[in-house]
Every structure is written in C-alpha cells, then in structure tokens.
PDB file of C-alpha atoms in Angstrom:
ATOM      1  CA  UNK A 534    -171.997  74.983   0.638  1.00 40.00           C
ATOM      2  CA  UNK A 535    -172.180  73.625   4.640  1.00 43.00           C
ATOM      3  CA  UNK A 536    -170.153  71.015   6.194  1.00 43.00           C
ATOM      4  CA  UNK A 537    -172.778  68.063   5.144  1.00 47.00           C
ATOM      5  CA  UNK A 538    -172.593  64.722   4.396  1.00 52.00           C
ATOM      6  CA  UNK A 539    -171.914  65.672   1.012  1.00 53.00           C
ATOM      7  CA  UNK A 540    -168.928  68.410   1.280  1.00 62.00           C
ATOM      8  CA  UNK A 541    -167.066  65.772   2.474  1.00 68.00           C
ATOM      9  CA  UNK A 542    -166.814  63.866   0.008  1.00 81.00           C
ATOM     10  CA  UNK A 543    -164.062  64.640  -2.456  1.00 81.00           C
ATOM     11  CA  UNK A 544    -166.112  63.190  -5.402  1.00 82.00           C
ATOM     12  CA  UNK A 545    -168.851  65.240  -4.827  1.00 87.00           C
ATOM     13  CA  UNK A 546    -169.910  67.619  -7.759  1.00 90.00           C
ATOM     14  CA  UNK A 547    -169.741  70.686  -5.960  1.00 91.00           C
ATOM     15  CA  UNK A 548    -166.323  69.580  -4.482  1.00 93.00           C
ATOM     16  CA  UNK A 549    -164.841  68.421  -8.097  1.00 94.00           C
ATOM     17  CA  UNK A 550    -166.125  72.024  -9.435  1.00 95.00           C
ATOM     18  CA  UNK A 551    -164.622  74.483  -6.914  1.00 96.00           C
ATOM     19  CA  UNK A 552    -161.669  72.694  -7.003  1.00 97.00           C
ATOM     20  CA  UNK A 553    -161.186  72.214 -10.902  1.00 97.00           C
ATOM     21  CA  UNK A 554    -161.905  76.207 -11.322  1.00 97.00           C
ATOM     22  CA  UNK A 555    -159.144  76.887  -8.734  1.00 98.00           C
ATOM     23  CA  UNK A 556    -156.452  74.641  -9.998  1.00 98.00           C
ATOM     24  CA  UNK A 557    -157.398  75.670 -13.746  1.00 97.00           C
ATOM     25  CA  UNK A 558    -157.741  79.371 -12.691  1.00 97.00           C
ATOM     26  CA  UNK A 559    -154.529  79.661 -10.796  1.00 98.00           C
ATOM     27  CA  UNK A 560    -152.355  76.514 -11.018  1.00 98.00           C
ATOM     28  CA  UNK A 561    -151.849  74.040  -8.422  1.00 98.00           C
ATOM     29  CA  UNK A 562    -148.638  76.048  -6.785  1.00 98.00           C
ATOM     30  CA  UNK A 563    -150.771  79.091  -6.274  1.00 98.00           C
ATOM     31  CA  UNK A 564    -153.860  77.332  -4.289  1.00 98.00           C
ATOM     32  CA  UNK A 565    -153.519  76.116  -0.813  1.00 98.00           C
ATOM     33  CA  UNK A 566    -155.460  73.611   1.188  1.00 97.00           C
ATOM     34  CA  UNK A 567    -157.107  76.578   3.333  1.00 98.00           C
ATOM     35  CA  UNK A 568    -158.309  78.719  -0.225  1.00 97.00           C
ATOM     36  CA  UNK A 569    -159.956  75.170  -1.425  1.00 97.00           C
ATOM     37  CA  UNK A 570    -161.729  75.369   2.275  1.00 96.00           C
ATOM     38  CA  UNK A 571    -162.836  78.556   2.289  1.00 96.00           C
ATOM     39  CA  UNK A 572    -163.664  78.021  -1.478  1.00 96.00           C
ATOM     40  CA  UNK A 573    -165.963  74.688  -0.721  1.00 95.00           C
ATOM     41  CA  UNK A 574    -167.078  75.633   2.621  1.00 93.00           C
ATOM     42  CA  UNK A 575    -165.583  73.422   4.922  1.00 94.00           C
ATOM     43  CA  UNK A 576    -162.862  73.467   7.686  1.00 95.00           C
ATOM     44  CA  UNK A 577    -159.466  73.384   6.416  1.00 96.00           C
ATOM     45  CA  UNK A 578    -158.897  69.700   8.304  1.00 95.00           C
ATOM     46  CA  UNK A 579    -161.605  67.889   5.777  1.00 94.00           C
ATOM     47  CA  UNK A 580    -159.452  69.015   2.836  1.00 95.00           C
ATOM     48  CA  UNK A 581    -156.174  67.590   4.089  1.00 95.00           C
ATOM     49  CA  UNK A 582    -157.668  64.298   5.779  1.00 93.00           C
ATOM     50  CA  UNK A 583    -160.589  63.604   4.152  1.00 92.00           C
ATOM     51  CA  UNK A 584    -159.764  65.159   0.512  1.00 93.00           C
ATOM     52  CA  UNK A 585    -156.592  63.891   0.925  1.00 94.00           C
ATOM     53  CA  UNK A 586    -154.991  67.284   0.618  1.00 96.00           C
ATOM     54  CA  UNK A 587    -154.436  70.061  -2.419  1.00 96.00           C
ATOM     55  CA  UNK A 588    -152.227  67.112  -4.256  1.00 97.00           C
ATOM     56  CA  UNK A 589    -154.511  63.931  -4.551  1.00 96.00           C
ATOM     57  CA  UNK A 590    -157.412  66.749  -5.115  1.00 97.00           C
ATOM     58  CA  UNK A 591    -154.888  68.190  -8.281  1.00 97.00           C
ATOM     59  CA  UNK A 592    -153.539  64.925  -9.378  1.00 97.00           C
ATOM     60  CA  UNK A 593    -157.845  63.785  -9.629  1.00 95.00           C
ATOM     61  CA  UNK A 594    -158.611  66.484 -11.145  1.00 96.00           C
ATOM     62  CA  UNK A 595    -155.903  66.960 -13.881  1.00 96.00           C
ATOM     63  CA  UNK A 596    -156.535  62.556 -14.483  1.00 96.00           C
ATOM     64  CA  UNK A 597    -160.178  63.217 -14.585  1.00 95.00           C
ATOM     65  CA  UNK A 598    -159.708  66.344 -17.344  1.00 95.00           C
ATOM     66  CA  UNK A 599    -157.791  63.809 -19.593  1.00 96.00           C
ATOM     67  CA  UNK A 600    -159.948  61.533 -19.132  1.00 95.00           C
ATOM     68  CA  UNK A 601    -162.940  62.582 -19.971  1.00 95.00           C
ATOM     69  CA  UNK A 602    -161.358  63.729 -23.202  1.00 95.00           C
ATOM     70  CA  UNK A 603    -160.161  60.335 -24.354  1.00 95.00           C
ATOM     71  CA  UNK A 604    -163.998  58.779 -23.571  1.00 95.00           C
ATOM     72  CA  UNK A 605    -165.794  61.834 -25.941  1.00 93.00           C
ATOM     73  CA  UNK A 606    -163.187  60.946 -28.483  1.00 93.00           C
ATOM     74  CA  UNK A 607    -164.269  57.214 -27.750  1.00 91.00           C
ATOM     75  CA  UNK A 608    -167.534  57.556 -27.751  1.00 93.00           C
ATOM     76  CA  UNK A 609    -167.494  59.099 -31.618  1.00 89.00           C
ATOM     77  CA  UNK A 610    -164.669  56.869 -32.805  1.00 79.00           C
ATOM     78  CA  UNK A 611    -166.735  55.317 -35.442  1.00 82.00           C
ATOM     79  CA  UNK A 612    -167.661  58.772 -37.222  1.00 85.00           C
ATOM     80  CA  UNK A 613    -163.755  59.640 -37.183  1.00 91.00           C
ATOM     81  CA  UNK A 614    -161.720  58.261 -40.257  1.00 92.00           C
ATOM     82  CA  UNK A 615    -158.191  57.946 -39.947  1.00 92.00           C
ATOM     83  CA  UNK A 616    -157.824  60.307 -43.290  1.00 93.00           C
ATOM     84  CA  UNK A 617    -157.992  64.181 -43.679  1.00 93.00           C
ATOM     85  CA  UNK A 618    -161.447  64.643 -42.932  1.00 94.00           C
ATOM     86  CA  UNK A 619    -160.773  62.301 -39.923  1.00 94.00           C
ATOM     87  CA  UNK A 620    -158.365  64.301 -38.616  1.00 95.00           C
ATOM     88  CA  UNK A 621    -160.304  67.953 -39.189  1.00 95.00           C
ATOM     89  CA  UNK A 622    -163.367  65.910 -37.034  1.00 95.00           C
ATOM     90  CA  UNK A 623    -161.007  65.407 -34.600  1.00 95.00           C
ATOM     91  CA  UNK A 624    -159.242  68.996 -34.159  1.00 96.00           C
ATOM     92  CA  UNK A 625    -162.719  70.653 -34.064  1.00 95.00           C
ATOM     93  CA  UNK A 626    -164.003  67.814 -31.889  1.00 95.00           C
ATOM     94  CA  UNK A 627    -161.378  69.248 -29.893  1.00 96.00           C
ATOM     95  CA  UNK A 628    -161.954  72.256 -30.118  1.00 96.00           C
ATOM     96  CA  UNK A 629    -165.332  71.995 -29.339  1.00 96.00           C
ATOM     97  CA  UNK A 630    -164.683  69.841 -26.215  1.00 96.00           C
ATOM     98  CA  UNK A 631    -162.213  72.643 -24.655  1.00 96.00           C
ATOM     99  CA  UNK A 632    -165.005  75.282 -25.190  1.00 95.00           C
ATOM    100  CA  UNK A 633    -167.004  73.811 -22.837  1.00 95.00           C
ATOM    101  CA  UNK A 634    -164.596  72.256 -20.801  1.00 95.00           C
ATOM    102  CA  UNK A 635    -162.000  75.056 -20.777  1.00 95.00           C
ATOM    103  CA  UNK A 636    -159.984  73.666 -18.045  1.00 95.00           C
ATOM    104  CA  UNK A 637    -158.421  71.413 -19.823  1.00 94.00           C
ATOM    105  CA  UNK A 638    -156.312  73.374 -21.872  1.00 96.00           C
ATOM    106  CA  UNK A 639    -155.890  75.812 -19.257  1.00 97.00           C
ATOM    107  CA  UNK A 640    -154.439  72.655 -16.533  1.00 97.00           C
ATOM    108  CA  UNK A 641    -152.136  71.824 -19.434  1.00 96.00           C
ATOM    109  CA  UNK A 642    -150.740  75.336 -19.944  1.00 97.00           C
ATOM    110  CA  UNK A 643    -150.073  75.666 -16.443  1.00 97.00           C
ATOM    111  CA  UNK A 644    -147.960  72.333 -16.410  1.00 96.00           C
ATOM    112  CA  UNK A 645    -146.463  73.321 -19.056  1.00 95.00           C
ATOM    113  CA  UNK A 646    -145.229  76.096 -17.394  1.00 96.00           C
ATOM    114  CA  UNK A 647    -143.779  73.788 -14.500  1.00 96.00           C
ATOM    115  CA  UNK A 648    -146.696  74.128 -12.377  1.00 97.00           C
ATOM    116  CA  UNK A 649    -146.803  71.066 -10.208  1.00 97.00           C
ATOM    117  CA  UNK A 650    -143.576  70.276 -11.213  1.00 96.00           C
ATOM    118  CA  UNK A 651    -143.140  68.136  -7.647  1.00 96.00           C
ATOM    119  CA  UNK A 652    -145.943  65.544  -8.973  1.00 96.00           C
ATOM    120  CA  UNK A 653    -144.540  63.697 -11.501  1.00 94.00           C
ATOM    121  CA  UNK A 654    -146.154  60.688 -13.245  1.00 94.00           C
ATOM    122  CA  UNK A 655    -149.157  62.652 -14.781  1.00 94.00           C
ATOM    123  CA  UNK A 656    -147.616  62.903 -18.617  1.00 94.00           C
ATOM    124  CA  UNK A 657    -147.250  59.208 -18.292  1.00 94.00           C
ATOM    125  CA  UNK A 658    -151.140  58.405 -17.291  1.00 93.00           C
ATOM    126  CA  UNK A 659    -152.829  61.258 -19.235  1.00 95.00           C
ATOM    127  CA  UNK A 660    -150.632  62.700 -22.113  1.00 93.00           C
ATOM    128  CA  UNK A 661    -148.853  59.704 -23.485  1.00 94.00           C
ATOM    129  CA  UNK A 662    -152.935  58.100 -23.697  1.00 94.00           C
ATOM    130  CA  UNK A 663    -153.881  61.412 -25.544  1.00 94.00           C
ATOM    131  CA  UNK A 664    -151.144  61.396 -27.793  1.00 94.00           C
ATOM    132  CA  UNK A 665    -151.647  57.405 -28.991  1.00 93.00           C
ATOM    133  CA  UNK A 666    -155.342  58.139 -29.117  1.00 93.00           C
ATOM    134  CA  UNK A 667    -154.824  61.408 -31.883  1.00 94.00           C
ATOM    135  CA  UNK A 668    -152.097  59.580 -33.690  1.00 95.00           C
ATOM    136  CA  UNK A 669    -154.465  56.672 -34.362  1.00 93.00           C
ATOM    137  CA  UNK A 670    -156.166  59.503 -36.820  1.00 93.00           C
ATOM    138  CA  UNK A 671    -153.187  61.467 -37.457  1.00 94.00           C
ATOM    139  CA  UNK A 672    -150.972  59.081 -38.769  1.00 95.00           C
ATOM    140  CA  UNK A 673    -152.534  57.590 -41.654  1.00 95.00           C
ATOM    141  CA  UNK A 674    -154.102  61.156 -42.443  1.00 95.00           C
ATOM    142  CA  UNK A 675    -150.498  63.014 -42.731  1.00 95.00           C
ATOM    143  CA  UNK A 676    -148.278  62.950 -46.088  1.00 94.00           C
ATOM    144  CA  UNK A 677    -145.055  60.816 -45.915  1.00 94.00           C
ATOM    145  CA  UNK A 678    -143.274  63.905 -45.583  1.00 95.00           C
ATOM    146  CA  UNK A 679    -145.037  64.939 -42.196  1.00 96.00           C
ATOM    147  CA  UNK A 680    -143.558  64.301 -38.697  1.00 97.00           C
ATOM    148  CA  UNK A 681    -147.328  62.914 -37.440  1.00 96.00           C
ATOM    149  CA  UNK A 682    -146.568  63.818 -33.848  1.00 96.00           C
ATOM    150  CA  UNK A 683    -144.874  67.080 -34.031  1.00 96.00           C
ATOM    151  CA  UNK A 684    -148.334  68.130 -36.323  1.00 96.00           C
ATOM    152  CA  UNK A 685    -150.443  66.869 -33.189  1.00 95.00           C
ATOM    153  CA  UNK A 686    -148.904  69.001 -30.588  1.00 95.00           C
ATOM    154  CA  UNK A 687    -148.803  72.028 -33.118  1.00 96.00           C
ATOM    155  CA  UNK A 688    -152.465  71.740 -33.725  1.00 96.00           C
ATOM    156  CA  UNK A 689    -152.472  71.366 -29.619  1.00 96.00           C
ATOM    157  CA  UNK A 690    -150.809  74.438 -29.145  1.00 95.00           C
ATOM    158  CA  UNK A 691    -152.316  76.634 -31.555  1.00 96.00           C
ATOM    159  CA  UNK A 692    -155.604  75.423 -30.048  1.00 97.00           C
ATOM    160  CA  UNK A 693    -155.187  75.602 -26.429  1.00 96.00           C
ATOM    161  CA  UNK A 694    -153.217  79.057 -27.474  1.00 95.00           C
ATOM    162  CA  UNK A 695    -156.377  80.562 -29.325  1.00 96.00           C
ATOM    163  CA  UNK A 696    -158.675  79.474 -26.517  1.00 95.00           C
ATOM    164  CA  UNK A 697    -157.342  81.453 -23.483  1.00 94.00           C
ATOM    165  CA  UNK A 698    -157.180  84.972 -26.351  1.00 92.00           C
ATOM    166  CA  UNK A 699    -159.060  84.728 -28.936  1.00 95.00           C
ATOM    167  CA  UNK A 700    -157.851  86.701 -32.453  1.00 94.00           C
ATOM    168  CA  UNK A 701    -156.157  90.345 -30.923  1.00 92.00           C
ATOM    169  CA  UNK A 702    -158.326  92.866 -31.217  1.00 89.00           C
ATOM    170  CA  UNK A 703    -156.455  96.016 -33.015  1.00 91.00           C
ATOM    171  CA  UNK A 704    -155.564  97.288 -29.957  1.00 94.00           C
ATOM    172  CA  UNK A 705    -153.692  93.872 -29.599  1.00 93.00           C
ATOM    173  CA  UNK A 706    -156.170  93.126 -26.443  1.00 91.00           C
ATOM    174  CA  UNK A 707    -157.536  89.334 -26.097  1.00 90.00           C
ATOM    175  CA  UNK A 708    -160.844  88.706 -27.436  1.00 91.00           C
ATOM    176  CA  UNK A 709    -163.029  85.924 -26.469  1.00 94.00           C
ATOM    177  CA  UNK A 710    -162.537  82.798 -28.143  1.00 95.00           C
ATOM    178  CA  UNK A 711    -166.124  82.787 -29.219  1.00 92.00           C
ATOM    179  CA  UNK A 712    -166.899  85.868 -30.497  1.00 88.00           C
ATOM    180  CA  UNK A 713    -168.869  86.847 -33.272  1.00 79.00           C
ATOM    181  CA  UNK A 714    -166.954  85.145 -36.487  1.00 91.00           C
ATOM    182  CA  UNK A 715    -163.759  84.407 -34.893  1.00 94.00           C
ATOM    183  CA  UNK A 716    -164.199  81.054 -34.059  1.00 95.00           C
ATOM    184  CA  UNK A 717    -165.159  80.434 -37.741  1.00 95.00           C
ATOM    185  CA  UNK A 718    -162.171  82.361 -38.749  1.00 95.00           C
ATOM    186  CA  UNK A 719    -160.249  80.265 -36.370  1.00 96.00           C
ATOM    187  CA  UNK A 720    -161.413  76.628 -38.073  1.00 96.00           C
ATOM    188  CA  UNK A 721    -161.102  78.049 -41.170  1.00 96.00           C
ATOM    189  CA  UNK A 722    -157.307  78.387 -40.753  1.00 96.00           C
ATOM    190  CA  UNK A 723    -157.112  75.069 -38.561  1.00 96.00           C
ATOM    191  CA  UNK A 724    -159.094  73.470 -41.439  1.00 95.00           C
ATOM    192  CA  UNK A 725    -156.137  74.729 -44.112  1.00 96.00           C
ATOM    193  CA  UNK A 726    -153.299  73.968 -42.139  1.00 95.00           C
ATOM    194  CA  UNK A 727    -154.757  70.375 -41.638  1.00 95.00           C
ATOM    195  CA  UNK A 728    -155.311  70.758 -45.926  1.00 95.00           C
ATOM    196  CA  UNK A 729    -151.515  71.706 -46.168  1.00 95.00           C
ATOM    197  CA  UNK A 730    -150.179  68.580 -44.275  1.00 95.00           C
ATOM    198  CA  UNK A 731    -152.240  65.348 -45.284  1.00 94.00           C
ATOM    199  CA  UNK A 732    -152.502  63.524 -48.393  1.00 81.00           C
ATOM    200  CA  UNK A 733    -155.726  64.184 -50.540  1.00 75.00           C
ATOM    201  CA  UNK A 734    -158.847  61.855 -49.613  1.00 63.00           C
ATOM    202  CA  UNK A 735    -159.302  59.188 -52.516  1.00 62.00           C
TER     203      UNK A 735
END
C-alpha cells in the first residue's frame, strides 16, 4: 500500500490488519516501528508521529480484539442461558470466534509470556471485562463445589492451547486445529469436561 490518505490513518482496515498480524504472530516486544512501516508501506515517521508508534497501535489492537469478542457474546446473549447448555454454547462460541479471529488467542498467549510487560492496565480493560461477562453464564451453571472462576480460566487455557497446535500427530507434531475430525473430537472433549463440572439441567 502506498502513502495515500488511507495509509495515514491508523484506523484504516489495512493498517489494522497488518499490525494485528505482526503483534499476534511476533509479539509486541519483537515488533519495531520500522517493521510496521515496511509492512504497511509508509515512512517510519508516519508510524511514530501519526499512528502514535507501536505502543499506541498495540493497545488499540489488543483492546479491539477483546471488545470484538465481548460484542459477539452480547449479540448472542439472548440465546445463551446460565446453565450447562449455555456454558457449552459459550465455549463453542469462543472456539468458533478464535478460529475466525486467531489473533485473539495469540495476543493473550504472548501477553501471558510477559510480552509488552511495560504496558500496564490492559488486563483491567480487557480480561476483567471478559471474565465478568463469562461468569454470568458459568457461575450459575457449575456445581456448588466447583470454583467457577478457575473453571473459566481452565477452559480458556485449554481452548487457546488447542488452537495453536491441534492434537499432536503420531510423531508429536502440531496439526491444524480444524483438521478433519479433530475439531469435532475437541468439541466432544470440551462438552465432557463441562458435563463433569456442571449441575444437571432441570
């Protein structure tokens, strides 16, 4: 892309697609302003002066990815009940969302590995809101002896891990998470985990 008007705007879809790919694949710490400029096709001073530099772009990408998920849940909230069936639906919705938007899980995995550790406050503006929204479904669905928050985090870790490497093949190598039969197997496994920790639906 050249240096026309659109490329000067950090909210331009092309700019957002490029920087999202860079941050989700490489992590914030490995990306430079020059890398962003080269990938977008603009001078580096456009990135630093008009985009706000990689820090501002990263914060926007991270917050937008999480907001996109919360909006998706909100748009289907009327169909998700606060019980075992609703929890299954919510988790499968998360799987589908992350398959369509793989940057969501990858950004979080980098973050868990202390990527962008100098940028404080992201969890309060993203993870805390995600958790609050999910617990509205998970809390009433689980048995009284189950820690709803720990369960929610466990399911997120399981899903995010699976989406990066699928089920290992016979040689222990990663496989595509949407490989034939693999995704159905994974969903069955999630459903069984949920069955073990939830109260029976009346």
